[in-house]
XYZ file of C-alpha atoms in Angstrom:
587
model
C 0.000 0.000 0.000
C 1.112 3.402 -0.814
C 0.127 6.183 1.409
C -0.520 9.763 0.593
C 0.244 12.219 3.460
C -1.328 15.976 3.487
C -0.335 17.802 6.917
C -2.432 20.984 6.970
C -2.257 24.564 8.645
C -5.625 23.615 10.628
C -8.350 20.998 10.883
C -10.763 23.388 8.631
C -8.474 22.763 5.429
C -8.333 20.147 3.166
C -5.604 18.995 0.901
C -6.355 18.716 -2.974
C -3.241 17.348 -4.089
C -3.136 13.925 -2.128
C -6.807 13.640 -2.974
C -5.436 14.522 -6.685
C -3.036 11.963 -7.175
C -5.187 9.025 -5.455
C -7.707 9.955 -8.141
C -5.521 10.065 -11.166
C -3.605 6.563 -9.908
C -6.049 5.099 -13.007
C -5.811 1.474 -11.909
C -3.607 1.881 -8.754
C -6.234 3.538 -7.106
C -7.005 0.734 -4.706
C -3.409 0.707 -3.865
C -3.772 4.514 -2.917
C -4.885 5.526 0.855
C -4.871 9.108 2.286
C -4.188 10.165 5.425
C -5.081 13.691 6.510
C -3.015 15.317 10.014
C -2.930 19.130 11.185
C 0.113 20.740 12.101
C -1.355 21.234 15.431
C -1.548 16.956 15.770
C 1.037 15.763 18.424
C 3.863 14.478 16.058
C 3.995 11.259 18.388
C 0.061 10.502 16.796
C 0.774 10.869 13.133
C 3.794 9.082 13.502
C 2.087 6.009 15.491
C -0.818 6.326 13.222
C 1.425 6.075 9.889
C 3.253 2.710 11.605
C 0.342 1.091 11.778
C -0.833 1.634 8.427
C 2.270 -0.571 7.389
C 2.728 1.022 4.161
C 5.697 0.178 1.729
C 6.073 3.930 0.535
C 4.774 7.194 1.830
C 4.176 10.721 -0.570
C 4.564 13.702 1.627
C 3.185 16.802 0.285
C 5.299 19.956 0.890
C 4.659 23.432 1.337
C 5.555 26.297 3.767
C 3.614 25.738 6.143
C 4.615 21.959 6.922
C 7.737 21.199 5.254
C 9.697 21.636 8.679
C 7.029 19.489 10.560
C 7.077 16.808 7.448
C 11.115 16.338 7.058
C 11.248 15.552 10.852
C 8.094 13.089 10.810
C 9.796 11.551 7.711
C 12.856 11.229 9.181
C 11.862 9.327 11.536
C 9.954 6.889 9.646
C 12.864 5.571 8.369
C 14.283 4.311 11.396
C 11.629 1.900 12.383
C 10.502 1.009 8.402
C 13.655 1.101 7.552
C 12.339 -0.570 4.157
C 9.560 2.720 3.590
C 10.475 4.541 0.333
C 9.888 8.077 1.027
C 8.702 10.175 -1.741
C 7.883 14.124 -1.759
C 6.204 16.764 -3.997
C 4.763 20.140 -3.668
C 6.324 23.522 -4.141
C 8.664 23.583 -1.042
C 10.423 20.494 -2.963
C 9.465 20.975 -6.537
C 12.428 23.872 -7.298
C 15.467 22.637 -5.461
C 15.424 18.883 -5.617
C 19.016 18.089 -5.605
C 19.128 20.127 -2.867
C 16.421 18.054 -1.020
C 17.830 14.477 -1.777
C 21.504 15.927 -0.496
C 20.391 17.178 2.711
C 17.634 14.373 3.675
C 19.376 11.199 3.474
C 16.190 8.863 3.808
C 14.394 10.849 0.788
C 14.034 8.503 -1.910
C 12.600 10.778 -4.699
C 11.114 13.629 -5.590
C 8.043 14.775 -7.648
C 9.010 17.647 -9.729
C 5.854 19.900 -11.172
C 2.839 18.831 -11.470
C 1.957 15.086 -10.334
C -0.981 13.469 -11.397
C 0.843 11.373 -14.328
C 3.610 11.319 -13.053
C 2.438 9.683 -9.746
C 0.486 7.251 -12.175
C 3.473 6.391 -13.561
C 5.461 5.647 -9.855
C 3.034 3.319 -9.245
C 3.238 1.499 -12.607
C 7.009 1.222 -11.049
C 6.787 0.149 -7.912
C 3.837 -1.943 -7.465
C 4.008 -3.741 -11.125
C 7.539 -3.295 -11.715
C 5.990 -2.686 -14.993
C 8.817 0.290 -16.032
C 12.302 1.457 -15.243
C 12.135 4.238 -12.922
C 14.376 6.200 -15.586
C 11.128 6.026 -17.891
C 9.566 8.587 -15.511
C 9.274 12.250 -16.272
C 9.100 14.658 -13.839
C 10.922 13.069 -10.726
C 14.904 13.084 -9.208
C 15.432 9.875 -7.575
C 18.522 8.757 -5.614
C 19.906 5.655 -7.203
C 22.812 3.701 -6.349
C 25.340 5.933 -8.685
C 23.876 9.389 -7.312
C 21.033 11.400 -8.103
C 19.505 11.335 -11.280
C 17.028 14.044 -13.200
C 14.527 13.165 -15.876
C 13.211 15.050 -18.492
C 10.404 17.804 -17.350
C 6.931 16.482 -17.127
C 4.525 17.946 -19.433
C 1.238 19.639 -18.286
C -2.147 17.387 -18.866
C -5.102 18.460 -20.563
C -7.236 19.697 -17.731
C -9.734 18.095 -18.948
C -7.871 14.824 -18.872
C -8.034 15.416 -14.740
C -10.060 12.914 -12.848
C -12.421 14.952 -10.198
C -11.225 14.123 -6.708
C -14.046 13.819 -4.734
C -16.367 11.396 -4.035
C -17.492 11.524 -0.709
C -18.126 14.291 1.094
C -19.222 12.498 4.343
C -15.509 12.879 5.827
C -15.188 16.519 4.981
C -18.086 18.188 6.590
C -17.836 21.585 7.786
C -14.849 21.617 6.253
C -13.083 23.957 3.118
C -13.149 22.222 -0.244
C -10.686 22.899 -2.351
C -10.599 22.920 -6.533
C -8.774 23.873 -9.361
C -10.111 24.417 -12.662
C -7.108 26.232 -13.914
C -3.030 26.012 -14.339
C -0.584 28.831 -14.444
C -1.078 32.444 -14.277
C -1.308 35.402 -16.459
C 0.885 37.362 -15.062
C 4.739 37.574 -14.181
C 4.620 38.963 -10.539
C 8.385 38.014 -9.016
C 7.568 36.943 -5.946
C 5.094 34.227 -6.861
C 6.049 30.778 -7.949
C 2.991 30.384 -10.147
C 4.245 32.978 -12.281
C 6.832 30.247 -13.942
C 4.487 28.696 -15.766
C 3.894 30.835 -18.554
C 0.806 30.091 -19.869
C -2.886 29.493 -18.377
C -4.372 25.983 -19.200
C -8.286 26.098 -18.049
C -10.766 23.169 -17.802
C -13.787 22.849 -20.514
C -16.607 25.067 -18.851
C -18.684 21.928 -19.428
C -16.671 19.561 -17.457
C -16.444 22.658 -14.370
C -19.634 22.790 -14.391
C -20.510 18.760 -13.843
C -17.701 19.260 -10.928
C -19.526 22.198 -9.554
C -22.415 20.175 -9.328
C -21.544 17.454 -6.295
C -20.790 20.227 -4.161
C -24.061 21.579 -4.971
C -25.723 18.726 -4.301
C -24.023 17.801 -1.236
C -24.611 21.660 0.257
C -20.781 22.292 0.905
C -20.295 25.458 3.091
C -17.355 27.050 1.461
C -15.679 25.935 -2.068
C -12.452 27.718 -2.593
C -10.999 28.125 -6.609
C -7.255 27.690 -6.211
C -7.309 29.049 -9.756
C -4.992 32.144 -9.589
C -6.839 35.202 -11.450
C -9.845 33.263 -12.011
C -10.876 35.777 -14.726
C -8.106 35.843 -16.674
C -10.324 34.501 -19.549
C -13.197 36.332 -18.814
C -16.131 34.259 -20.973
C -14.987 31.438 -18.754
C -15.635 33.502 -15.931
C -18.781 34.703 -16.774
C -19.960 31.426 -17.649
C -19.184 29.530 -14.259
C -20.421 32.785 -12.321
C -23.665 32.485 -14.141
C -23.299 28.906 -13.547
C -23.007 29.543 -10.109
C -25.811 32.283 -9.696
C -28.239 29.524 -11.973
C -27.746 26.480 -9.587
C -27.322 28.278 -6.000
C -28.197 26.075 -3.421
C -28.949 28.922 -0.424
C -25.806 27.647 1.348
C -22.792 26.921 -0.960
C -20.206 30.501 -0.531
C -17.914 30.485 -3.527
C -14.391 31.715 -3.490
C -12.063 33.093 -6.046
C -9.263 34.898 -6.376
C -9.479 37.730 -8.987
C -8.651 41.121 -11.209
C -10.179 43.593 -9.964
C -9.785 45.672 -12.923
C -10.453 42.684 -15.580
C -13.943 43.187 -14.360
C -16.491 43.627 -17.105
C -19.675 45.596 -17.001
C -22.088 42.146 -17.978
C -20.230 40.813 -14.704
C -21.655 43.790 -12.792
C -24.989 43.309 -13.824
C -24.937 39.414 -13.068
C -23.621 40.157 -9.750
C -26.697 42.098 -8.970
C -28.553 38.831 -8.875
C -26.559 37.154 -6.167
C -27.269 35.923 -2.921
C -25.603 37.914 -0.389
C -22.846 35.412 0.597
C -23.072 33.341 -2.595
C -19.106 34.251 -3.576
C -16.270 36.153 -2.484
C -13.494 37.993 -3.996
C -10.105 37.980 -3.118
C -8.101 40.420 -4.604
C -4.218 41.083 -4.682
C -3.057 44.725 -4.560
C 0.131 44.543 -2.862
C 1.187 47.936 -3.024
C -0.002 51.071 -5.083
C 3.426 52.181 -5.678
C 4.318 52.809 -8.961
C 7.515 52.173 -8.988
C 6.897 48.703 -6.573
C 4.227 47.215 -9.357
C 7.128 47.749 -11.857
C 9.906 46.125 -10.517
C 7.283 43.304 -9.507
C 6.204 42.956 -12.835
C 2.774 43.661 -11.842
C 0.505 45.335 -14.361
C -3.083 46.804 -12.823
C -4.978 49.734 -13.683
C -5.333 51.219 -10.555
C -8.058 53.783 -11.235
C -10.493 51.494 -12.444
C -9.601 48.858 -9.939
C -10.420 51.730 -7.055
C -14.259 51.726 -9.253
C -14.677 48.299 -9.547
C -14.265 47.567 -5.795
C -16.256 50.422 -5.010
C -19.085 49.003 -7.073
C -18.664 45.822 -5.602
C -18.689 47.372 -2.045
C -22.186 49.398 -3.299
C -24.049 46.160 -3.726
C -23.489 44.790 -0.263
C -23.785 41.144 -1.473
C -19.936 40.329 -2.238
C -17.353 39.761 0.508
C -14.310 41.711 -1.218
C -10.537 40.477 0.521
C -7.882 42.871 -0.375
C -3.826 41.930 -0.335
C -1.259 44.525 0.374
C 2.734 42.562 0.783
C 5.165 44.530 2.876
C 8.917 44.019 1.933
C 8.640 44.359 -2.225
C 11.407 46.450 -4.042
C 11.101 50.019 -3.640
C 8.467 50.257 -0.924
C 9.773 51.976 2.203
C 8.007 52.807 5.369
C 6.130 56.142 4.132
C 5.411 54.278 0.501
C 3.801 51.534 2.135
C 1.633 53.410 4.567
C 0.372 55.293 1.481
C -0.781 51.845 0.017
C -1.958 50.868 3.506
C -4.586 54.076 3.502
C -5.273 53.841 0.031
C -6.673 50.293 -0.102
C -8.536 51.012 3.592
C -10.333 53.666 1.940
C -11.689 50.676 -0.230
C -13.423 49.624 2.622
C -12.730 45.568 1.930
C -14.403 43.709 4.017
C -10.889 41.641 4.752
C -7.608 43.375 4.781
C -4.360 41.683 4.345
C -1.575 42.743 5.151
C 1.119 39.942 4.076
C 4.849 39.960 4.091
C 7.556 39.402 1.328
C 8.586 35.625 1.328
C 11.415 34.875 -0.888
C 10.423 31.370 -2.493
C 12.995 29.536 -3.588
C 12.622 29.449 -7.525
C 11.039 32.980 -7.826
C 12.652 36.081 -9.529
C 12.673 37.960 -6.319
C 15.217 35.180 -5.014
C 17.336 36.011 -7.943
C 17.251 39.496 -6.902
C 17.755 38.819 -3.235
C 21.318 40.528 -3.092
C 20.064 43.440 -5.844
C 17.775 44.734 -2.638
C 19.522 44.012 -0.035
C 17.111 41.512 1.075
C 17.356 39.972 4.723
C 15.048 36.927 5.173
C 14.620 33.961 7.829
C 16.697 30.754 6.267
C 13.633 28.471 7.622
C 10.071 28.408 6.555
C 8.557 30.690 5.836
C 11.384 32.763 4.980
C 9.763 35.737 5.373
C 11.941 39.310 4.995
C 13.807 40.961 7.975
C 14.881 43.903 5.946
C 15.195 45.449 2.660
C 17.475 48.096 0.872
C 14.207 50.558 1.686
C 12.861 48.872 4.816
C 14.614 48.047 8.201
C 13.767 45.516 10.626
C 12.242 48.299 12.612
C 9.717 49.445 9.973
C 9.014 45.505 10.361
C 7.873 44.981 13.625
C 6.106 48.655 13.672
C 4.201 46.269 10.314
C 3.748 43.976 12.004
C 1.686 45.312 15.082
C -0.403 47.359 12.749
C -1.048 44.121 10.783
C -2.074 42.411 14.628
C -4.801 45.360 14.842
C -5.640 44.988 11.490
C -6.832 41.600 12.037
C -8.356 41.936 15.438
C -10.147 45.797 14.989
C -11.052 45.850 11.695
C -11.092 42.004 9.683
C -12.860 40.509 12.640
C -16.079 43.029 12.028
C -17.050 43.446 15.276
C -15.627 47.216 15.672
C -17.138 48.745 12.702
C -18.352 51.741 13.943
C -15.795 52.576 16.624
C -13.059 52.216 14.163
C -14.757 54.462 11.548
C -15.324 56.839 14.091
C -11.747 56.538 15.389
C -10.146 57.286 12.117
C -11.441 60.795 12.061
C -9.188 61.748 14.921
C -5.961 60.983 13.303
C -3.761 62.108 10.626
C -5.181 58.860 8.534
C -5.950 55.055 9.530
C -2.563 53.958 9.323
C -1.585 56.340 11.984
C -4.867 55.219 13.922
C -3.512 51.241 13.830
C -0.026 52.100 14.339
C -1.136 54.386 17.803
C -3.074 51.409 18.700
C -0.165 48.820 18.331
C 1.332 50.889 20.866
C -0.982 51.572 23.187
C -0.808 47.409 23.387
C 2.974 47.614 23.440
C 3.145 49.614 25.967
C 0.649 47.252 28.357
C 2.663 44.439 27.226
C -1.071 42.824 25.694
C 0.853 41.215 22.429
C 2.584 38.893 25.319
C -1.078 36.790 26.299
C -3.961 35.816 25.285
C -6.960 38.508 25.392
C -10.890 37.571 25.367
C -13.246 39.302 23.389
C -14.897 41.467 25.969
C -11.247 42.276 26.685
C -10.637 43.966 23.144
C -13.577 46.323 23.565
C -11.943 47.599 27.114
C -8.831 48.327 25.794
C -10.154 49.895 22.738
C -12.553 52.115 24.930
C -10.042 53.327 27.125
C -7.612 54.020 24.053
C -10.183 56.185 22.762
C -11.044 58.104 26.055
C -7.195 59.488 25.632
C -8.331 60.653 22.341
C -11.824 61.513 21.786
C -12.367 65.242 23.032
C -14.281 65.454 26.379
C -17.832 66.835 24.329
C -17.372 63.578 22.590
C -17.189 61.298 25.181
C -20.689 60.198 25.699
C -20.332 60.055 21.422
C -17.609 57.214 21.855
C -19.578 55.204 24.813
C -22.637 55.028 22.547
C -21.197 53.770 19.461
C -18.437 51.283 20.962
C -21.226 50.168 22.907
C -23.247 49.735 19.135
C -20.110 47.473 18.110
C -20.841 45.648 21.535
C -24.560 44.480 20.792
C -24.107 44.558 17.097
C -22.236 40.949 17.224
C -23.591 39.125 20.238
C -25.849 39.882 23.335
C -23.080 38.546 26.106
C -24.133 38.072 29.718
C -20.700 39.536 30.674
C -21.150 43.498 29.841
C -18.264 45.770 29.847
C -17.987 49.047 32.456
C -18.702 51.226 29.489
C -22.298 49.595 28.667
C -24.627 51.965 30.315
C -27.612 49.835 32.555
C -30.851 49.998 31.602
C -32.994 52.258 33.963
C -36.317 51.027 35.810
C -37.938 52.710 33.288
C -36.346 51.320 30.315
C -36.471 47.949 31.754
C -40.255 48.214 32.273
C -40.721 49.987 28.368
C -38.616 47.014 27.120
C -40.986 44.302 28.374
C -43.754 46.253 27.571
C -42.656 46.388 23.993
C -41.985 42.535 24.096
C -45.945 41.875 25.340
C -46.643 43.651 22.327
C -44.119 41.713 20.316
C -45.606 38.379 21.733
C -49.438 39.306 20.269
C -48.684 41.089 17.120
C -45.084 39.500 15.856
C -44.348 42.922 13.931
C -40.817 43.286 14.318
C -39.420 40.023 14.989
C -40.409 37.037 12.023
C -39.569 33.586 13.404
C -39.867 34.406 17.051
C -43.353 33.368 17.444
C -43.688 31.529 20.101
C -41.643 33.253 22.164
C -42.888 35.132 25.214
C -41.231 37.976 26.425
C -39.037 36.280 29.323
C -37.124 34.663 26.599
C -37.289 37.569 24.633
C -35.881 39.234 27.088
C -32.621 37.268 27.005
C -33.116 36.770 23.354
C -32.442 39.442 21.586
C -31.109 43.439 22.625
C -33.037 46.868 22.678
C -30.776 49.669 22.694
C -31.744 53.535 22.696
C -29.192 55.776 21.074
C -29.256 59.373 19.762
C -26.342 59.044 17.539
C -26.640 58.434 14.392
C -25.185 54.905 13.808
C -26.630 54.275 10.289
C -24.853 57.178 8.808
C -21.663 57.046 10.296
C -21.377 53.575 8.996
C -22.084 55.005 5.489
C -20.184 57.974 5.231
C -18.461 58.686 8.752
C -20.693 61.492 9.855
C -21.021 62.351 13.356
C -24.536 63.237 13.368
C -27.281 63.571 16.470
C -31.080 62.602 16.067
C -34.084 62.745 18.154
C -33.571 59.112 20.514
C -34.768 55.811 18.952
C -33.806 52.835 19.460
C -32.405 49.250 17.969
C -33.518 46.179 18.296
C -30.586 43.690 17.461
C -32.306 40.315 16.116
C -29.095 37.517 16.652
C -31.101 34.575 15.267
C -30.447 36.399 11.889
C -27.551 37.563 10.887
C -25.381 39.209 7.751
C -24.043 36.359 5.772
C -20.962 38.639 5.247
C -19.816 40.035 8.496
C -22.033 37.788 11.176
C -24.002 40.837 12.467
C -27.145 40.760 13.869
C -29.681 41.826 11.506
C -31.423 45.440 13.018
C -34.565 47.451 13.365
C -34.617 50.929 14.167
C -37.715 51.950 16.074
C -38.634 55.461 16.405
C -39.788 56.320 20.139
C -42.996 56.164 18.839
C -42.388 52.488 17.524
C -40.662 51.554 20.432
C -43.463 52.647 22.908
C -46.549 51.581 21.078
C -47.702 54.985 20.714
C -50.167 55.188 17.686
């Protein structure tokens, strides 16, 4: 038995390429078992579990994230199956094989490019005997004269692929990966796909049939590994409309796309979407001119700036936006420029990544050209630059921490809008932030949710001006409710009065005989109500600072925060806003 091994960043993930080759063995398939770890496993289990199997050879597949954990797991192997031939593939392998075999004594070979036929072929080898290993394209194999390199594998006929799933029982809840696509467009120099030069796409026919078992079987998230999906954009359209045609209510779609290839028919077919039906992700990496040269990254920016707007207008599109710290001529003051200019995008996620320097990638050429400082071990990500010092890296990096917890994680919309207008721009806004948690030493422990909001709240007392202050406790109090209705309140969440308690459960008898504001609550009565869902009077106006950043007053009203439904997009509680009148019953 030959085993296929995928070690992934976290249970959620799958891997497509073990799932790949076992699919494409052709008659070897029975001889073909998969076996699926985390990083996070206890090496100790996946090594006692991959004893037991007893296999005579074990495929590895290699990338960043694992290639550290995998060479040490593998490693071991060896020494009690001393017999196991150990076999790897993946990028982390694919572009420095030589290299591999030399330094890891108990490798046996290694996959070089893509390995569907190839892996077909290995088997042919080693369980029939059937063909020299020589006859195999695509691999370096240690033999008993040295290592030896055969000719380059070429790239199948997509359509020649066998699909790779067949049961979906052992992956639920979990993300699906697919490819309908090879290569990429473009040049960029820090990405390995860019060395395959051209773009080899699957019949929209045959996508489409694939498309349909995750339909049918209701998968919760299907991410394209396809790199600019809409490269070819009447294959796009057609597996968007596809998509739009055939959606199942549940099924979220996820691509990675240009922005600025966008076509106006696309616009108009995304009007028809289910909010949550697809999401873009879409790489920027810096809006320096002179960066996106030396990258070899062509974009029109202007109409990418439109295009995401648009998207943003609809409200039915989760848009992911890239920015890469480290690239050739981006200093500090150049890369906070493209920090604020893609925030003012408003994406819904904002990455901010850092250089890696890939073995096999231009930018690895040019390593000594810019001065480039990077970690030796995976994922050797950049210290330093000829433009940016390891200084301007950590200040990066704690901007990037409150990136991710203030503004990707949704849940303080308002208070960070509102924050922004008391600073020179939002960069300046994260960076005083990163800071404020340096300073309390908070990036040394682990900090709970309710947490977050306290710290925030007391970084903007120092800030907002005392007329204002009442301003800030109403709307970071908004963010509060907005996601969940805790038991646990922070100090700044005001208690209801007597009154308001009693005009609250007066408003839920109502609720409980005339079911006007809250569909799918019937049968409720107002003691679970109560506990339910969240009334909250405010007299700032929440709506429009969300849209525009206004600071505006209005008469009182109030919200009522419904948390059985929810945004598909962001997770918030869908709202109501009830005038005083509403809210009181008065006719």
């Amino acid at each position: 038995m030959v085993l296929l091994v995928g070690i992934n960043a976290k249970y959620i993930h799958t891997t497509l390429a073990v799932r790949s080759l076992q699919a494409n063995a052709g008659k070897y398939r029975k001889d073909v078992e998969i076996a699926e770890y985390t990083i996070n496993h206890r090496r100790e289990e996946i090594f006692q579990d991959i004893y037991r199997r007893k296999p005579e050879a074990v495929g590895f597949s290699c990338y960043l994230w694992n290639i550290e954990y995998v060479m040490g797991l593998a490693g071991d192997l060896k020494k009690v199956l001393p017999n196991l031939f150990l076999f790897f593939g993946g990028p982390e392998v694919s572009y420095h094989p030589e290299e591999v075999l030399a330094k890891y004594e108990y490798a046996d070979l290694v996959m070089v490019g893509e390995g569907e036929r190839t892996f077909q072929e290995f088997m042919a080898y080693f369980v029939d005997g059937d063909r020299e290993i020589s006859s195999i394209d695509g691999i370096v194999y240690r033999g008993i004269s040295g290592l030896h390199r055969t000719k380059p594998r070429q790239g199948l006929d997509m359509d020649d692929l066998v699909y790779p799933y067949d049961d979906m029982e052992t992956l639920k809840n979990r993300i699906i990966y697919y490819e309908s696509m090879r290569g990429c467009p473009f040049s960029c120099s820090y990405c390995l796909s860019s060395i395959e030069k051209s773009v080899r796409i699957k019949s929209p026919e045959k996508t489409e049939r694939e498309l349909d078992f995750f339909l049918e079987n209701k998968v919760p998230q299907v991410k394209f590994v396809d790199r600019t999906f809409n490269c070819n954009h009447a294959y796009a359209y057609r597996i968007w409309k596809y998509i739009g045609e055939h959606d199942n209510g549940v099924t979220n779609f996820h691509f990675e796309i240009g922005g600025d290839l966008l076509h106006e028919e696309d616009f108009l077919l995304f009007d028809t979407f289910r909010p949550g039906l697809v999401q873009f992700e879409i790489g920027v990496q810096s809006t320096n001119p002179d960066t996106l040269k030396a990258i070899r990254r062509t974009a029109d920016w202007d109409l990418l700036q439109k295009n995401v707007a648009r998207i943003h207008a609809r409200g039915n599109i989760h848009q992911h936006l890239d920015l890469i710290a480290g690239l050739p001529y981006e200093d500090f003051n150049t890369f906070k420029k493209s920090f604020c200019d893609v925030y003012a995008m408003k994406p819904d996620q904002f990455q901010l990544g850092f250089l890696k320097v890939l073995d096999g990638s231009f930018m690895n050429e040019k390593r000594n050209d810019y001065e480039i400082q990077a970690s030796s071990l995976p994922p050797y990500e950049i210290f330093s630059t000829k433009w940016l010092s390891y200084e301007d890296v950590l200040s990066l990096k704690g901007v990037e921490e409150m990136v991710e917890v203030y503004y990707n994680s949704f849940q303080f919309a308002a208070s960070m809008i509102y924050l922004e207008r008391l600073f020179k721009d939002a960069y300046c806004l994260y960076e005083e932030l990163a800071k404020e948690y340096e300073e309390k030493h908070l990036f040394e422990r682990k900090i709970n949710r309710r947490e977050r909001y306290e710290v925030l709240y007391a970084f903007g007392k120092k800030h907002v001006p005392e007329t204002d202050a009442g301003n800030w406790q109403e709307i970071i109090t908004y963010d509060w409710y907005r996601r969940d209705f805790a038991k646990e309140k922070p100090t700044f969440v005001k208690p209801d009065s007597e009154t308001q308690k009693r005009e609250i459960r007066a408003f839920f008898d109502r609720e409980c005989e005339t079911h006007g504001y809250l569909p799918g609550y019937e049968g409720y009565v107002t003691r679970q109500l109560y506990h339910m869902v969240y009334l909250g009077e405010y007299t700032v106006d929440i709506q429009r600072l969300l849209k525009d950043g206004t600071l505006q007053k209005r008469e009182p009203y109030y919200i009522l925060f419904d948390y059985k439904n929810r945004n598909p997009l962001n997770y918030a509680a869908a709202e109501r806003i009830l005038t005083m009148d509403e809210f009181t019953g008065t006719p």
